[in-house]
PDB file of C-alpha atoms in Angstrom:
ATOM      1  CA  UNK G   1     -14.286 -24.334   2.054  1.00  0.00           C
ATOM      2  CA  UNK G   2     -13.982 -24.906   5.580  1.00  0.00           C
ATOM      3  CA  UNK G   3     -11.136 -25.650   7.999  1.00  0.00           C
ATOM      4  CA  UNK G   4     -11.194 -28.516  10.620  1.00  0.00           C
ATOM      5  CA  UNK G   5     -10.709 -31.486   7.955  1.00  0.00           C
ATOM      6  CA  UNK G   6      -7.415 -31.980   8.480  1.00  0.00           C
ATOM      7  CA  UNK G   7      -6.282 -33.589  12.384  1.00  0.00           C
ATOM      8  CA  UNK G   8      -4.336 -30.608  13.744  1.00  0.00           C
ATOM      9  CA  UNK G   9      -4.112 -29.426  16.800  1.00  0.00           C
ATOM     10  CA  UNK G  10      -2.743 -27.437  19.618  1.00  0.00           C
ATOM     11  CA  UNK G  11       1.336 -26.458  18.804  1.00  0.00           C
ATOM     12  CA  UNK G  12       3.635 -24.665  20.896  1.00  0.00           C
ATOM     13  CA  UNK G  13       6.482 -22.579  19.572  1.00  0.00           C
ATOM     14  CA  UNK G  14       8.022 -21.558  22.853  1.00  0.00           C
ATOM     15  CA  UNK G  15       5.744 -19.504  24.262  1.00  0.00           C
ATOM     16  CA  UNK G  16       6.040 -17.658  27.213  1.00  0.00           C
ATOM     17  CA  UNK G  17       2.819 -18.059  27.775  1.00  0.00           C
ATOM     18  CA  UNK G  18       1.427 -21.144  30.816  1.00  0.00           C
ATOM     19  CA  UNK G  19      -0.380 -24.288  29.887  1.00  0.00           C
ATOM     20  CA  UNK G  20      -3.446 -22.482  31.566  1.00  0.00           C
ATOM     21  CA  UNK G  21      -3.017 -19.287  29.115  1.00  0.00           C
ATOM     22  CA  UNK G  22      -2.031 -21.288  26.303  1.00  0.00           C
ATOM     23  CA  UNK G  23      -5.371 -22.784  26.824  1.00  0.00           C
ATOM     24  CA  UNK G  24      -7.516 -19.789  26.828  1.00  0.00           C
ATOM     25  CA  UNK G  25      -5.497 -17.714  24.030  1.00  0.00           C
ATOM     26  CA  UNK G  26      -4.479 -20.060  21.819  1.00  0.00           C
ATOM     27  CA  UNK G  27      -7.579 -22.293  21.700  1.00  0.00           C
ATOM     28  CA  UNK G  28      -8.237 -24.336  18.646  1.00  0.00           C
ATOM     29  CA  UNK G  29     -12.081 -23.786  18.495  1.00  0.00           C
ATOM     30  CA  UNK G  30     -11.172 -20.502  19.231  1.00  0.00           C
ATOM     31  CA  UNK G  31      -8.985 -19.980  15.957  1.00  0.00           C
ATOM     32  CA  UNK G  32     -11.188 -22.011  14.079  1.00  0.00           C
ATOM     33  CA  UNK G  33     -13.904 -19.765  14.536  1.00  0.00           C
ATOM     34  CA  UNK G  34     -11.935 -16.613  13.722  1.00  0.00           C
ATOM     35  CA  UNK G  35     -10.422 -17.944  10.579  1.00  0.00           C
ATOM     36  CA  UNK G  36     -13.763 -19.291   9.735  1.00  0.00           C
ATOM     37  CA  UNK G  37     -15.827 -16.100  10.494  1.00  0.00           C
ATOM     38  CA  UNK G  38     -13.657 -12.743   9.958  1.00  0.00           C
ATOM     39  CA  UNK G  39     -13.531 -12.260   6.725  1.00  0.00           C
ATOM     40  CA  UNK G  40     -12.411  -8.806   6.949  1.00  0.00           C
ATOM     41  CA  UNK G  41      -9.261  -7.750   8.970  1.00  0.00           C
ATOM     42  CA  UNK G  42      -7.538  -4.521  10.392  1.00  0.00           C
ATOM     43  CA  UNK G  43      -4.105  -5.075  10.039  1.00  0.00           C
ATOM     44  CA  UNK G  44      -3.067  -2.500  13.061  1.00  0.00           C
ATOM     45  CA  UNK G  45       0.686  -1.947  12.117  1.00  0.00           C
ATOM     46  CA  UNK G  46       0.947  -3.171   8.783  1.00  0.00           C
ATOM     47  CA  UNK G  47       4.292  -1.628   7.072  1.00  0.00           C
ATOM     48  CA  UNK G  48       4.927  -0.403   3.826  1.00  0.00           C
ATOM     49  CA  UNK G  49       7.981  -2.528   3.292  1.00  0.00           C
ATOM     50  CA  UNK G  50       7.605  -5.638   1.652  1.00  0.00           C
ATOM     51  CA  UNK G  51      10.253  -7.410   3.531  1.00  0.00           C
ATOM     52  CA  UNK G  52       8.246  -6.892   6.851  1.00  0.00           C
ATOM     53  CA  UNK G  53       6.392  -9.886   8.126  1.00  0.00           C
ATOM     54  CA  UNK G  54       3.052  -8.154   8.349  1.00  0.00           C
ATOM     55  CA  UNK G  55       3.271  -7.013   5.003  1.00  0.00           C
ATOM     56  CA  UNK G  56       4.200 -10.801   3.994  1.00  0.00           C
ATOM     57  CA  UNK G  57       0.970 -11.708   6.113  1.00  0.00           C
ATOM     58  CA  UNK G  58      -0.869  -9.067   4.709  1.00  0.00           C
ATOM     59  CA  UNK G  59      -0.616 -10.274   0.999  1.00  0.00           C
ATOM     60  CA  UNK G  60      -0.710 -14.173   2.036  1.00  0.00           C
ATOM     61  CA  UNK G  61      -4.526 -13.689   3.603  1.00  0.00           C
ATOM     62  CA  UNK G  62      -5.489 -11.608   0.946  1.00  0.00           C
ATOM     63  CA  UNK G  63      -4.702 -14.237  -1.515  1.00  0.00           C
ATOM     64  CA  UNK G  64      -6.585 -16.400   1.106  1.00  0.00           C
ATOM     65  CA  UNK G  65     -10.022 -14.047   0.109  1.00  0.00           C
ATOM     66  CA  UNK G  66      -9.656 -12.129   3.837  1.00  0.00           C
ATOM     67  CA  UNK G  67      -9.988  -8.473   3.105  1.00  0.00           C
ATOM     68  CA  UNK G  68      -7.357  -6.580   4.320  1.00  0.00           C
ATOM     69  CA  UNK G  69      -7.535  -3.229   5.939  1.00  0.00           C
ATOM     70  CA  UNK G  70      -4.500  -1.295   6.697  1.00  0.00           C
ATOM     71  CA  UNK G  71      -4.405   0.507  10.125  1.00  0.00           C
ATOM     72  CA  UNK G  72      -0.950   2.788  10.093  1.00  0.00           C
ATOM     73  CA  UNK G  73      -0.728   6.302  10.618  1.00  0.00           C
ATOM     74  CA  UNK G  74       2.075   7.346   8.435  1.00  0.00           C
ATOM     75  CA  UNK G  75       0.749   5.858   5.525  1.00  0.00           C
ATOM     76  CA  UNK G  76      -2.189   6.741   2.751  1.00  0.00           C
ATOM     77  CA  UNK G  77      -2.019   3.363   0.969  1.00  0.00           C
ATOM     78  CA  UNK G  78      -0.407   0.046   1.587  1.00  0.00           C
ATOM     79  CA  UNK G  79      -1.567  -3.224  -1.182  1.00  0.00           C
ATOM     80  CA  UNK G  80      -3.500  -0.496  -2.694  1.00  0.00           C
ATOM     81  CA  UNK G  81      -5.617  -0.254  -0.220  1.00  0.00           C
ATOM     82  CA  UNK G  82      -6.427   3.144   2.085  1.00  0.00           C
ATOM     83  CA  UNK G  83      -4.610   3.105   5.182  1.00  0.00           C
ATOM     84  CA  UNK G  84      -6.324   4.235   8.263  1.00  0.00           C
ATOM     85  CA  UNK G  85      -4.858   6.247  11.460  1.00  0.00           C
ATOM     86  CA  UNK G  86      -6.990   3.780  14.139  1.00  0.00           C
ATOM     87  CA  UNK G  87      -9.647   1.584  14.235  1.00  0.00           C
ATOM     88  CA  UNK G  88     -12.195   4.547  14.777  1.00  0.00           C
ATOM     89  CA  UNK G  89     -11.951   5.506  11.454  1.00  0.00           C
ATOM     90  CA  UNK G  90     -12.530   2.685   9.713  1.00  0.00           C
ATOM     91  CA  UNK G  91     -15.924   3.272   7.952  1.00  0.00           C
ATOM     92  CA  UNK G  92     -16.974  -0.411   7.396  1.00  0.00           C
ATOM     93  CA  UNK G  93     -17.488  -3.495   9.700  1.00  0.00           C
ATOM     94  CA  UNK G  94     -14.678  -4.879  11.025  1.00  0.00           C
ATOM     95  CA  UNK G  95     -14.443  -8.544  11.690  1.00  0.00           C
ATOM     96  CA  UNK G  96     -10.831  -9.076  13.503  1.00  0.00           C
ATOM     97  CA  UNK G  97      -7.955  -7.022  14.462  1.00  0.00           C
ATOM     98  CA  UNK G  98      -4.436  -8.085  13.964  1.00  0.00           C
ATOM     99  CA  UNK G  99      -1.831  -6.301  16.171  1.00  0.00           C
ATOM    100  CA  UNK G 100       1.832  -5.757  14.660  1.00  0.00           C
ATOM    101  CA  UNK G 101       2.298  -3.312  17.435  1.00  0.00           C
ATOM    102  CA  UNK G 102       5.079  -3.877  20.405  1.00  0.00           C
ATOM    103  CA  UNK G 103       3.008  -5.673  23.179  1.00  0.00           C
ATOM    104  CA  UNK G 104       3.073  -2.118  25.288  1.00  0.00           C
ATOM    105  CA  UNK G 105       0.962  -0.758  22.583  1.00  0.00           C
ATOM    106  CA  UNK G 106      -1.469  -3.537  22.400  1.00  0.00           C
ATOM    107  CA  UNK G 107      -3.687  -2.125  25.267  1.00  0.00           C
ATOM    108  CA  UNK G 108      -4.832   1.100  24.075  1.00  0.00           C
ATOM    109  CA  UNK G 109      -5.406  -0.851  20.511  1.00  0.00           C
ATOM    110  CA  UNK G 110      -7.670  -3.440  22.572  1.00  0.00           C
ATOM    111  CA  UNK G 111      -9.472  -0.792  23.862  1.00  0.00           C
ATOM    112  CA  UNK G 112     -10.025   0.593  21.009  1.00  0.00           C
ATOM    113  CA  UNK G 113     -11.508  -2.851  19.642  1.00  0.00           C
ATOM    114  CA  UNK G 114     -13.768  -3.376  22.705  1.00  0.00           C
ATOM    115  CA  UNK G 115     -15.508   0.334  21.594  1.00  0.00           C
ATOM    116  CA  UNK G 116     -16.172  -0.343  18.066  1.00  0.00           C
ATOM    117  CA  UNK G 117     -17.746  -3.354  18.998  1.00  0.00           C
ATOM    118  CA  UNK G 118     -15.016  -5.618  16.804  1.00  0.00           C
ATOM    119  CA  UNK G 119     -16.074  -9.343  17.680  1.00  0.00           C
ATOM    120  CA  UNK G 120     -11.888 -10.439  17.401  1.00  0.00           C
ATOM    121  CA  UNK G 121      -8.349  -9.945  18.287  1.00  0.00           C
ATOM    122  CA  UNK G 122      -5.185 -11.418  17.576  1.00  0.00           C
ATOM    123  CA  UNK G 123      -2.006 -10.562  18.921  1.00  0.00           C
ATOM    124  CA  UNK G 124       0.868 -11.629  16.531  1.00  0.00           C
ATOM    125  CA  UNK G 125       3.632 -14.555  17.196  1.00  0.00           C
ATOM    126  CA  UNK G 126       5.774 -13.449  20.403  1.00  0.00           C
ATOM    127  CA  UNK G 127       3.630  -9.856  21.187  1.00  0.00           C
ATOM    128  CA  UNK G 128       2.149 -11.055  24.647  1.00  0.00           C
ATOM    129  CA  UNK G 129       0.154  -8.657  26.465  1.00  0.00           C
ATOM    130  CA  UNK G 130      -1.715 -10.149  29.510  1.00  0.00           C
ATOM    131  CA  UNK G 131      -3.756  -7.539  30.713  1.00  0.00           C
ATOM    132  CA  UNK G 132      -5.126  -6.555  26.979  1.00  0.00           C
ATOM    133  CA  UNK G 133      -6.128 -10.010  26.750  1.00  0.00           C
ATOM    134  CA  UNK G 134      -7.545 -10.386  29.447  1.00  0.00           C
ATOM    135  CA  UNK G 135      -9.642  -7.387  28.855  1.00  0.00           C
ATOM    136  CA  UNK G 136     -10.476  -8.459  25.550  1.00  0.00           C
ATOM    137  CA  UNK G 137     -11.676 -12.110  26.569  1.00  0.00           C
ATOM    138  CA  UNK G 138     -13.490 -10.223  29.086  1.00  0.00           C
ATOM    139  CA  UNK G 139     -15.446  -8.082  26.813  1.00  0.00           C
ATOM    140  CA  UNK G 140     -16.349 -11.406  25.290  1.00  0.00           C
ATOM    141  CA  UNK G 141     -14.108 -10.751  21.876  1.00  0.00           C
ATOM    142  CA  UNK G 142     -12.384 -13.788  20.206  1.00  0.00           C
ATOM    143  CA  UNK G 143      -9.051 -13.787  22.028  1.00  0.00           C
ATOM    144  CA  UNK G 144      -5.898 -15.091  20.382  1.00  0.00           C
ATOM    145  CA  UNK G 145      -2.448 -14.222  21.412  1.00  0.00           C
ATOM    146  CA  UNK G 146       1.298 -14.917  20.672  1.00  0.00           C
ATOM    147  CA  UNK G 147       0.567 -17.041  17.490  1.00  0.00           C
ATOM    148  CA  UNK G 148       1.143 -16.106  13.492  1.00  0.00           C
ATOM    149  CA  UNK G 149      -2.490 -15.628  11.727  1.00  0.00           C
ATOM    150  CA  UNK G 150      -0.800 -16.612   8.374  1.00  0.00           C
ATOM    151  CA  UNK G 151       0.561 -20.148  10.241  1.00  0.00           C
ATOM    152  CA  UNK G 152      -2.623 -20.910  12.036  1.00  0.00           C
ATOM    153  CA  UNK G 153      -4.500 -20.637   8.310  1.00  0.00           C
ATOM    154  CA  UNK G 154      -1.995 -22.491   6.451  1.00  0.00           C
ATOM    155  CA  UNK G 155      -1.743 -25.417   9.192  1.00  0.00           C
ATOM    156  CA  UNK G 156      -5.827 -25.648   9.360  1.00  0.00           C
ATOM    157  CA  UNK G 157      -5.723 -25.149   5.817  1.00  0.00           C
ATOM    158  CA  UNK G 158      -3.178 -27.744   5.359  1.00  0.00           C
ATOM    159  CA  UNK G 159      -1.344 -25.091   2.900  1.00  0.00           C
ATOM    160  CA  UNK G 160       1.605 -24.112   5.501  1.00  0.00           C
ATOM    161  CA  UNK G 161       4.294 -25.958   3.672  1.00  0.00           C
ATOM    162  CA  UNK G 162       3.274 -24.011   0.312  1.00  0.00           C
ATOM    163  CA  UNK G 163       3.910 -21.233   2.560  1.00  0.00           C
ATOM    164  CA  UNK G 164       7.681 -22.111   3.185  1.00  0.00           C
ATOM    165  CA  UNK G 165       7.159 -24.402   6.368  1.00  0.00           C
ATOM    166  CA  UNK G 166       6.073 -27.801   6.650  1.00  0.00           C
ATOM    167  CA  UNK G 167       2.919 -28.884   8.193  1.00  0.00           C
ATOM    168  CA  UNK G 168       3.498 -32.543   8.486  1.00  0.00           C
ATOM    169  CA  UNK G 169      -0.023 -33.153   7.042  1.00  0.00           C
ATOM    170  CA  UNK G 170      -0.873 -35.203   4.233  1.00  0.00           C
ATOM    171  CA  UNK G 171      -2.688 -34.050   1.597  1.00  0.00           C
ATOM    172  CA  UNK G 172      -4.251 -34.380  -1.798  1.00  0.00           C
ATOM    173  CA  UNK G 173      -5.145 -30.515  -1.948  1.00  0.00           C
ATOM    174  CA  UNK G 174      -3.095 -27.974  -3.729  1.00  0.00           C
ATOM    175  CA  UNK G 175      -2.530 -24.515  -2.345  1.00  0.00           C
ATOM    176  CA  UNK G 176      -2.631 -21.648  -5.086  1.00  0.00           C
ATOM    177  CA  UNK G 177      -1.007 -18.333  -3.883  1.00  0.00           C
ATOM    178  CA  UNK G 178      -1.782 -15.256  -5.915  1.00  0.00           C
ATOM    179  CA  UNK G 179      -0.523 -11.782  -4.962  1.00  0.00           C
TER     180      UNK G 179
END
């Protein structure tokens, strides 16, 4: 099932972002194609506590059919699955990266992306980090930045308001969420 049915489009949520670098990170076509394409994702930063939001975004994909690799360093297993210390280690492709990481820690991780040759990156809602974007876009990775992967799904998915928030779509189609 694809996205791009339903007639969303660009939202802000108070970003600190510009118009201009709204544009280039938070680009429709640009989300479209990652949500469409990665199928697996390293979670860089996922926590162990359930109450966390990228644990909460974590399970959600999952139950979307994204596989779900955990990148933390103090862990050895988070939603059953092995946890890895960085994206190095990870001994299978990698389609996306999703930072949970404080945006002064979002470089290094970038980086890191760029090396293993990771086609995607995605900088959580509110973690803005200019100059890792802007070396990611430059590497030619899928850039997206200060938006919620979980909310960008659900509102091309039209399944955001099964999610807890309303999309203000229409729609016939019922959203199942397993964990």
């Amino acid at each position: 099932m694809g996205f791009g049915t339903s007639t969303s489009g660009p939202v802000t949520l108070n970003s600190s972002l510009t118009l201009e670098q709204q544009a280039l990170y938070q680009n429709p076509d640009t989300i479209r194609k990652i949500l469409n394409n990665c199928r697996t994702i390293a979670m860089v930063g996922l926590s162990t506590e359930r109450q966390k939001a990228s644990y909460f975004v974590a399970t959600y994909l999952r139950s979307a059919g994204y596989r779900i690799i955990p990148v933390n360093p103090r862990a050895d297993t988070i939603l059953g699955e092995r946890c890895y210390p960085d994206l190095a280690s990870i001994p299978e492709q990698v389609d996306l990266v999703d930072i949970f990481r404080p945006a002064k820690d979002c470089l290094p991780i970038v980086q890191e992306a760029i090396a293993c040759k990771i086609p995607a990156v995605w900088l959580q809602l509110k973690i803005v980090n200019l100059e890792a974007a802007e070396q990611a876009h430059n590497a030619g990775l899928l850039t997206v930045m200060d938006l919620c992967v979980k909310m960008e799904h659900g509102r091309y998915n039209g399944g955001l308001n099964a999610a807890g928030m309303n999309t203000g779509l229409i729609s016939a189609k019922r959203v199942h969420r397993f964990i």
